[in-house]
mmCIF file of N, CA, C and O in Angstrom:
data_model
loop_
_atom_site.group_PDB
_atom_site.id
_atom_site.type_symbol
_atom_site.label_atom_id
_atom_site.label_comp_id
_atom_site.label_asym_id
_atom_site.label_seq_id
_atom_site.Cartn_x
_atom_site.Cartn_y
_atom_site.Cartn_z
ATOM 1 N N MET A 1134 0.842 -1.173 0.000
ATOM 2 C CA MET A 1134 0.000 0.000 0.000
ATOM 3 C C MET A 1134 0.889 1.237 0.000
ATOM 4 O O MET A 1134 1.840 1.335 0.749
ATOM 5 N N HIS A 1135 0.551 2.173 -0.842
ATOM 6 C CA HIS A 1135 1.317 3.415 -0.948
ATOM 7 C C HIS A 1135 0.792 4.433 0.061
ATOM 8 O O HIS A 1135 -0.401 4.580 0.254
ATOM 9 N N LYS A 1136 1.723 5.117 0.695
ATOM 10 C CA LYS A 1136 1.339 6.160 1.653
ATOM 11 C C LYS A 1136 1.952 7.475 1.213
ATOM 12 O O LYS A 1136 3.037 7.515 0.642
ATOM 13 N N ASN A 1137 1.252 8.552 1.499
ATOM 14 C CA ASN A 1137 1.762 9.872 1.139
ATOM 15 C C ASN A 1137 2.814 10.326 2.154
ATOM 16 O O ASN A 1137 3.155 9.612 3.096
ATOM 17 N N SER A 1138 3.323 11.546 1.980
ATOM 18 C CA SER A 1138 4.402 12.036 2.849
ATOM 19 C C SER A 1138 3.965 12.206 4.297
ATOM 20 O O SER A 1138 4.798 12.220 5.195
ATOM 21 N N GLU A 1139 2.664 12.319 4.526
ATOM 22 C CA GLU A 1139 2.158 12.457 5.896
ATOM 23 C C GLU A 1139 1.842 11.109 6.528
ATOM 24 O O GLU A 1139 1.454 11.041 7.688
ATOM 25 N N GLY A 1140 2.004 10.018 5.762
ATOM 26 C CA GLY A 1140 1.789 8.688 6.293
ATOM 27 C C GLY A 1140 0.402 8.120 6.069
ATOM 28 O O GLY A 1140 0.106 7.012 6.491
ATOM 29 N N TYR A 1141 -0.453 8.876 5.378
ATOM 30 C CA TYR A 1141 -1.806 8.393 5.104
ATOM 31 C C TYR A 1141 -1.832 7.537 3.838
ATOM 32 O O TYR A 1141 -1.064 7.758 2.911
ATOM 33 N N SER A 1142 -2.736 6.597 3.808
ATOM 34 C CA SER A 1142 -2.900 5.735 2.649
ATOM 35 C C SER A 1142 -3.306 6.561 1.430
ATOM 36 O O SER A 1142 -4.176 7.417 1.516
ATOM 37 N N ASP A 1143 -2.661 6.292 0.293
ATOM 38 C CA ASP A 1143 -2.964 7.016 -0.948
ATOM 39 C C ASP A 1143 -3.045 6.008 -2.098
ATOM 40 O O ASP A 1143 -2.101 5.857 -2.872
ATOM 41 N N PRO A 1144 -4.175 5.284 -2.216
ATOM 42 C CA PRO A 1144 -4.287 4.236 -3.228
ATOM 43 C C PRO A 1144 -4.235 4.752 -4.667
ATOM 44 O O PRO A 1144 -3.732 4.063 -5.547
ATOM 45 N N THR A 1145 -4.709 5.959 -4.924
ATOM 46 C CA THR A 1145 -4.686 6.506 -6.286
ATOM 47 C C THR A 1145 -3.245 6.699 -6.755
ATOM 48 O O THR A 1145 -2.885 6.289 -7.852
ATOM 49 N N ALA A 1146 -2.423 7.290 -5.923
ATOM 50 C CA ALA A 1146 -1.013 7.485 -6.272
ATOM 51 C C ALA A 1146 -0.310 6.141 -6.380
ATOM 52 O O ALA A 1146 0.530 5.940 -7.259
ATOM 53 N N GLY A 1147 -0.651 5.216 -5.501
ATOM 54 C CA GLY A 1147 -0.050 3.889 -5.547
ATOM 55 C C GLY A 1147 -0.328 3.174 -6.854
ATOM 56 O O GLY A 1147 0.565 2.559 -7.442
ATOM 57 N N LYS A 1148 -1.562 3.263 -7.340
ATOM 58 C CA LYS A 1148 -1.921 2.636 -8.621
ATOM 59 C C LYS A 1148 -1.182 3.298 -9.776
ATOM 60 O O LYS A 1148 -0.699 2.625 -10.683
ATOM 61 N N ALA A 1149 -1.084 4.614 -9.744
ATOM 62 C CA ALA A 1149 -0.402 5.345 -10.814
ATOM 63 C C ALA A 1149 1.087 5.000 -10.859
ATOM 64 O O ALA A 1149 1.650 4.789 -11.935
ATOM 65 N N ILE A 1150 1.710 4.913 -9.708
ATOM 66 C CA ILE A 1150 3.133 4.594 -9.645
ATOM 67 C C ILE A 1150 3.394 3.172 -10.122
ATOM 68 O O ILE A 1150 4.306 2.919 -10.905
ATOM 69 N N SER A 1151 2.571 2.212 -9.691
ATOM 70 C CA SER A 1151 2.791 0.826 -10.105
ATOM 71 C C SER A 1151 2.529 0.653 -11.594
ATOM 72 O O SER A 1151 3.208 -0.131 -12.262
ATOM 73 N N SER A 1152 1.578 1.388 -12.156
ATOM 74 C CA SER A 1152 1.318 1.315 -13.593
ATOM 75 C C SER A 1152 2.473 1.904 -14.392
ATOM 76 O O SER A 1152 2.843 1.389 -15.436
ATOM 77 N N ALA A 1153 3.053 2.982 -13.906
ATOM 78 C CA ALA A 1153 4.161 3.628 -14.607
ATOM 79 C C ALA A 1153 5.414 2.772 -14.573
ATOM 80 O O ALA A 1153 6.203 2.782 -15.516
ATOM 81 N N ASP A 1154 5.630 2.020 -13.505
ATOM 82 C CA ASP A 1154 6.824 1.196 -13.362
ATOM 83 C C ASP A 1154 6.700 -0.161 -14.051
ATOM 84 O O ASP A 1154 7.696 -0.843 -14.241
ATOM 85 N N LYS A 1155 5.506 -0.560 -14.419
ATOM 86 C CA LYS A 1155 5.282 -1.867 -15.013
ATOM 87 C C LYS A 1155 5.782 -1.865 -16.460
ATOM 88 O O LYS A 1155 5.442 -0.973 -17.240
ATOM 89 N N PRO A 1156 6.589 -2.864 -16.830
ATOM 90 C CA PRO A 1156 7.079 -2.894 -18.220
ATOM 91 C C PRO A 1156 5.942 -3.226 -19.188
ATOM 92 O O PRO A 1156 4.975 -3.888 -18.822
ATOM 93 N N PRO A 1157 6.075 -2.780 -20.442
ATOM 94 C CA PRO A 1157 5.065 -3.137 -21.435
ATOM 95 C C PRO A 1157 4.977 -4.656 -21.592
ATOM 96 O O PRO A 1157 5.940 -5.387 -21.348
ATOM 97 N N GLU A 1158 3.832 -5.131 -22.019
ATOM 98 C CA GLU A 1158 3.607 -6.571 -22.147
ATOM 99 C C GLU A 1158 4.627 -7.222 -23.076
ATOM 100 O O GLU A 1158 5.092 -8.334 -22.822
ATOM 101 N N VAL A 1159 5.017 -6.533 -24.132
ATOM 102 C CA VAL A 1159 5.977 -7.105 -25.082
ATOM 103 C C VAL A 1159 7.338 -7.335 -24.428
ATOM 104 O O VAL A 1159 8.029 -8.302 -24.739
ATOM 105 N N VAL A 1160 7.733 -6.480 -23.498
ATOM 106 C CA VAL A 1160 9.011 -6.650 -22.804
ATOM 107 C C VAL A 1160 8.965 -7.890 -21.918
ATOM 108 O O VAL A 1160 9.892 -8.705 -21.924
ATOM 109 N N SER A 1161 7.888 -8.066 -21.185
ATOM 110 C CA SER A 1161 7.735 -9.250 -20.337
ATOM 111 C C SER A 1161 7.755 -10.522 -21.185
ATOM 112 O O SER A 1161 8.401 -11.510 -20.837
ATOM 113 N N TRP A 1162 7.057 -10.481 -22.316
ATOM 114 C CA TRP A 1162 7.020 -11.636 -23.217
ATOM 115 C C TRP A 1162 8.409 -11.940 -23.763
ATOM 116 O O TRP A 1162 8.823 -13.099 -23.829
ATOM 117 N N LEU A 1163 9.149 -10.913 -24.155
ATOM 118 C CA LEU A 1163 10.475 -11.089 -24.729
ATOM 119 C C LEU A 1163 11.450 -11.703 -23.720
ATOM 120 O O LEU A 1163 12.189 -12.635 -24.052
ATOM 121 N N ILE A 1164 11.449 -11.232 -22.493
ATOM 122 C CA ILE A 1164 12.333 -11.786 -21.466
ATOM 123 C C ILE A 1164 11.970 -13.240 -21.185
ATOM 124 O O ILE A 1164 12.848 -14.102 -21.074
ATOM 125 N N LYS A 1165 10.693 -13.541 -21.113
ATOM 126 C CA LYS A 1165 10.249 -14.921 -20.904
ATOM 127 C C LYS A 1165 10.715 -15.808 -22.061
ATOM 128 O O LYS A 1165 11.185 -16.933 -21.851
ATOM 129 N N THR A 1166 10.619 -15.303 -23.276
ATOM 130 C CA THR A 1166 11.056 -16.059 -24.454
ATOM 131 C C THR A 1166 12.552 -16.321 -24.417
ATOM 132 O O THR A 1166 13.005 -17.428 -24.728
ATOM 133 N N PHE A 1167 13.345 -15.322 -24.027
ATOM 134 C CA PHE A 1167 14.796 -15.517 -23.893
ATOM 135 C C PHE A 1167 15.096 -16.659 -22.921
ATOM 136 O O PHE A 1167 15.944 -17.514 -23.184
ATOM 137 N N LYS A 1168 14.410 -16.657 -21.791
ATOM 138 C CA LYS A 1168 14.634 -17.691 -20.778
ATOM 139 C C LYS A 1168 14.236 -19.067 -21.295
ATOM 140 O O LYS A 1168 14.928 -20.063 -21.043
ATOM 141 N N GLU A 1169 13.129 -19.158 -22.028
ATOM 142 C CA GLU A 1169 12.685 -20.439 -22.574
ATOM 143 C C GLU A 1169 13.655 -20.967 -23.627
ATOM 144 O O GLU A 1169 13.965 -22.156 -23.647
ATOM 145 N N ILE A 1170 14.157 -20.091 -24.495
ATOM 146 C CA ILE A 1170 15.118 -20.506 -25.523
ATOM 147 C C ILE A 1170 16.403 -20.990 -24.870
ATOM 148 O O ILE A 1170 16.959 -22.024 -25.255
ATOM 149 N N ALA A 1171 16.893 -20.270 -23.871
ATOM 150 C CA ALA A 1171 18.102 -20.689 -23.170
ATOM 151 C C ALA A 1171 17.896 -22.066 -22.542
ATOM 152 O O ALA A 1171 18.773 -22.934 -22.626
ATOM 153 N N SER A 1172 16.736 -22.290 -21.956
ATOM 154 C CA SER A 1172 16.430 -23.577 -21.335
ATOM 155 C C SER A 1172 16.405 -24.702 -22.375
ATOM 156 O O SER A 1172 16.946 -25.781 -22.139
ATOM 157 N N LEU A 1173 15.798 -24.456 -23.512
ATOM 158 C CA LEU A 1173 15.744 -25.466 -24.578
ATOM 159 C C LEU A 1173 17.134 -25.821 -25.094
ATOM 160 O O LEU A 1173 17.374 -26.951 -25.528
ATOM 161 N N MET A 1174 18.045 -24.856 -25.040
ATOM 162 C CA MET A 1174 19.414 -25.077 -25.504
ATOM 163 C C MET A 1174 20.328 -25.622 -24.411
ATOM 164 O O MET A 1174 21.514 -25.825 -24.629
ATOM 165 N N GLY A 1175 19.775 -25.854 -23.215
ATOM 166 C CA GLY A 1175 20.556 -26.413 -22.120
ATOM 167 C C GLY A 1175 21.252 -25.371 -21.264
ATOM 168 O O GLY A 1175 22.205 -25.697 -20.554
ATOM 169 N N TYR A 1176 20.797 -24.153 -21.334
ATOM 170 C CA TYR A 1176 21.394 -23.072 -20.559
ATOM 171 C C TYR A 1176 20.334 -22.418 -19.685
ATOM 172 O O TYR A 1176 19.141 -22.671 -19.839
ATOM 173 N N GLU A 1177 20.791 -21.580 -18.778
ATOM 174 C CA GLU A 1177 19.867 -20.758 -18.007
ATOM 175 C C GLU A 1177 20.450 -19.362 -17.881
ATOM 176 O O GLU A 1177 21.662 -19.187 -17.870
ATOM 177 N N ILE A 1178 19.595 -18.382 -17.821
ATOM 178 C CA ILE A 1178 20.024 -16.999 -17.650
ATOM 179 C C ILE A 1178 20.133 -16.758 -16.150
ATOM 180 O O ILE A 1178 19.158 -16.897 -15.421
ATOM 181 N N VAL A 1179 21.332 -16.423 -15.697
ATOM 182 C CA VAL A 1179 21.565 -16.287 -14.254
ATOM 183 C C VAL A 1179 21.616 -14.837 -13.789
ATOM 184 O O VAL A 1179 21.543 -14.571 -12.597
ATOM 185 N N GLY A 1180 21.731 -13.910 -14.721
ATOM 186 C CA GLY A 1180 21.753 -12.492 -14.362
ATOM 187 C C GLY A 1180 20.511 -11.793 -14.884
ATOM 188 O O GLY A 1180 19.642 -12.408 -15.489
ATOM 189 N N ARG A 1181 20.450 -10.528 -14.642
ATOM 190 C CA ARG A 1181 19.321 -9.747 -15.128
ATOM 191 C C ARG A 1181 19.444 -9.517 -16.624
ATOM 192 O O ARG A 1181 20.530 -9.287 -17.144
ATOM 193 N N VAL A 1182 18.319 -9.541 -17.295
ATOM 194 C CA VAL A 1182 18.260 -9.189 -18.704
ATOM 195 C C VAL A 1182 17.730 -7.765 -18.762
ATOM 196 O O VAL A 1182 16.651 -7.474 -18.245
ATOM 197 N N THR A 1183 18.497 -6.874 -19.359
ATOM 198 C CA THR A 1183 18.092 -5.483 -19.455
ATOM 199 C C THR A 1183 17.838 -5.146 -20.919
ATOM 200 O O THR A 1183 18.682 -5.399 -21.771
ATOM 201 N N LEU A 1184 16.672 -4.593 -21.190
ATOM 202 C CA LEU A 1184 16.313 -4.172 -22.540
ATOM 203 C C LEU A 1184 16.143 -2.666 -22.551
ATOM 204 O O LEU A 1184 15.616 -2.089 -21.608
ATOM 205 N N ARG A 1185 16.592 -2.012 -23.634
ATOM 206 C CA ARG A 1185 16.455 -0.561 -23.759
ATOM 207 C C ARG A 1185 15.638 -0.254 -25.010
ATOM 208 O O ARG A 1185 15.939 -0.749 -26.092
ATOM 209 N N ASP A 1186 14.631 0.566 -24.854
ATOM 210 C CA ASP A 1186 13.827 1.023 -25.981
ATOM 211 C C ASP A 1186 14.672 2.021 -26.767
ATOM 212 O O ASP A 1186 15.142 3.016 -26.213
ATOM 213 N N ARG A 1187 14.896 1.758 -28.047
ATOM 214 C CA ARG A 1187 15.756 2.626 -28.860
ATOM 215 C C ARG A 1187 15.195 4.030 -29.023
ATOM 216 O O ARG A 1187 15.946 4.989 -29.148
ATOM 217 N N LYS A 1188 13.874 4.159 -29.034
ATOM 218 C CA LYS A 1188 13.261 5.475 -29.224
ATOM 219 C C LYS A 1188 13.257 6.296 -27.938
ATOM 220 O O LYS A 1188 13.662 7.456 -27.930
ATOM 221 N N THR A 1189 12.782 5.709 -26.855
ATOM 222 C CA THR A 1189 12.623 6.461 -25.605
ATOM 223 C C THR A 1189 13.841 6.369 -24.695
ATOM 224 O O THR A 1189 13.941 7.124 -23.735
ATOM 225 N N LYS A 1190 14.721 5.415 -24.958
ATOM 226 C CA LYS A 1190 15.918 5.155 -24.138
ATOM 227 C C LYS A 1190 15.565 4.616 -22.744
ATOM 228 O O LYS A 1190 16.404 4.569 -21.858
ATOM 229 N N ARG A 1191 14.314 4.243 -22.541
ATOM 230 C CA ARG A 1191 13.892 3.689 -21.248
ATOM 231 C C ARG A 1191 14.368 2.251 -21.137
ATOM 232 O O ARG A 1191 14.325 1.502 -22.106
ATOM 233 N N GLU A 1192 14.858 1.871 -19.977
ATOM 234 C CA GLU A 1192 15.380 0.524 -19.763
ATOM 235 C C GLU A 1192 14.427 -0.294 -18.922
ATOM 236 O O GLU A 1192 13.787 0.220 -17.993
ATOM 237 N N TRP A 1193 14.348 -1.584 -19.239
ATOM 238 C CA TRP A 1193 13.492 -2.535 -18.521
ATOM 239 C C TRP A 1193 14.331 -3.722 -18.119
ATOM 240 O O TRP A 1193 15.138 -4.212 -18.873
ATOM 241 N N ARG A 1194 14.117 -4.206 -16.912
ATOM 242 C CA ARG A 1194 14.845 -5.377 -16.397
ATOM 243 C C ARG A 1194 13.880 -6.467 -16.060
ATOM 244 O O ARG A 1194 12.800 -6.284 -15.698
#
């Protein structure tokens, strides 16, 4: 639960912040696909996979 600076519950701000931080569906799908391909090839991804949007320069992990 998100709380404001005074310590009171602020669900509207909490929803907005979690929506803004959530990666686009295509990014989640792509990372999952990378992990599945590595598994099929006998490997596993042990570190974070970081993707950067070429247009916005925003990074997703």
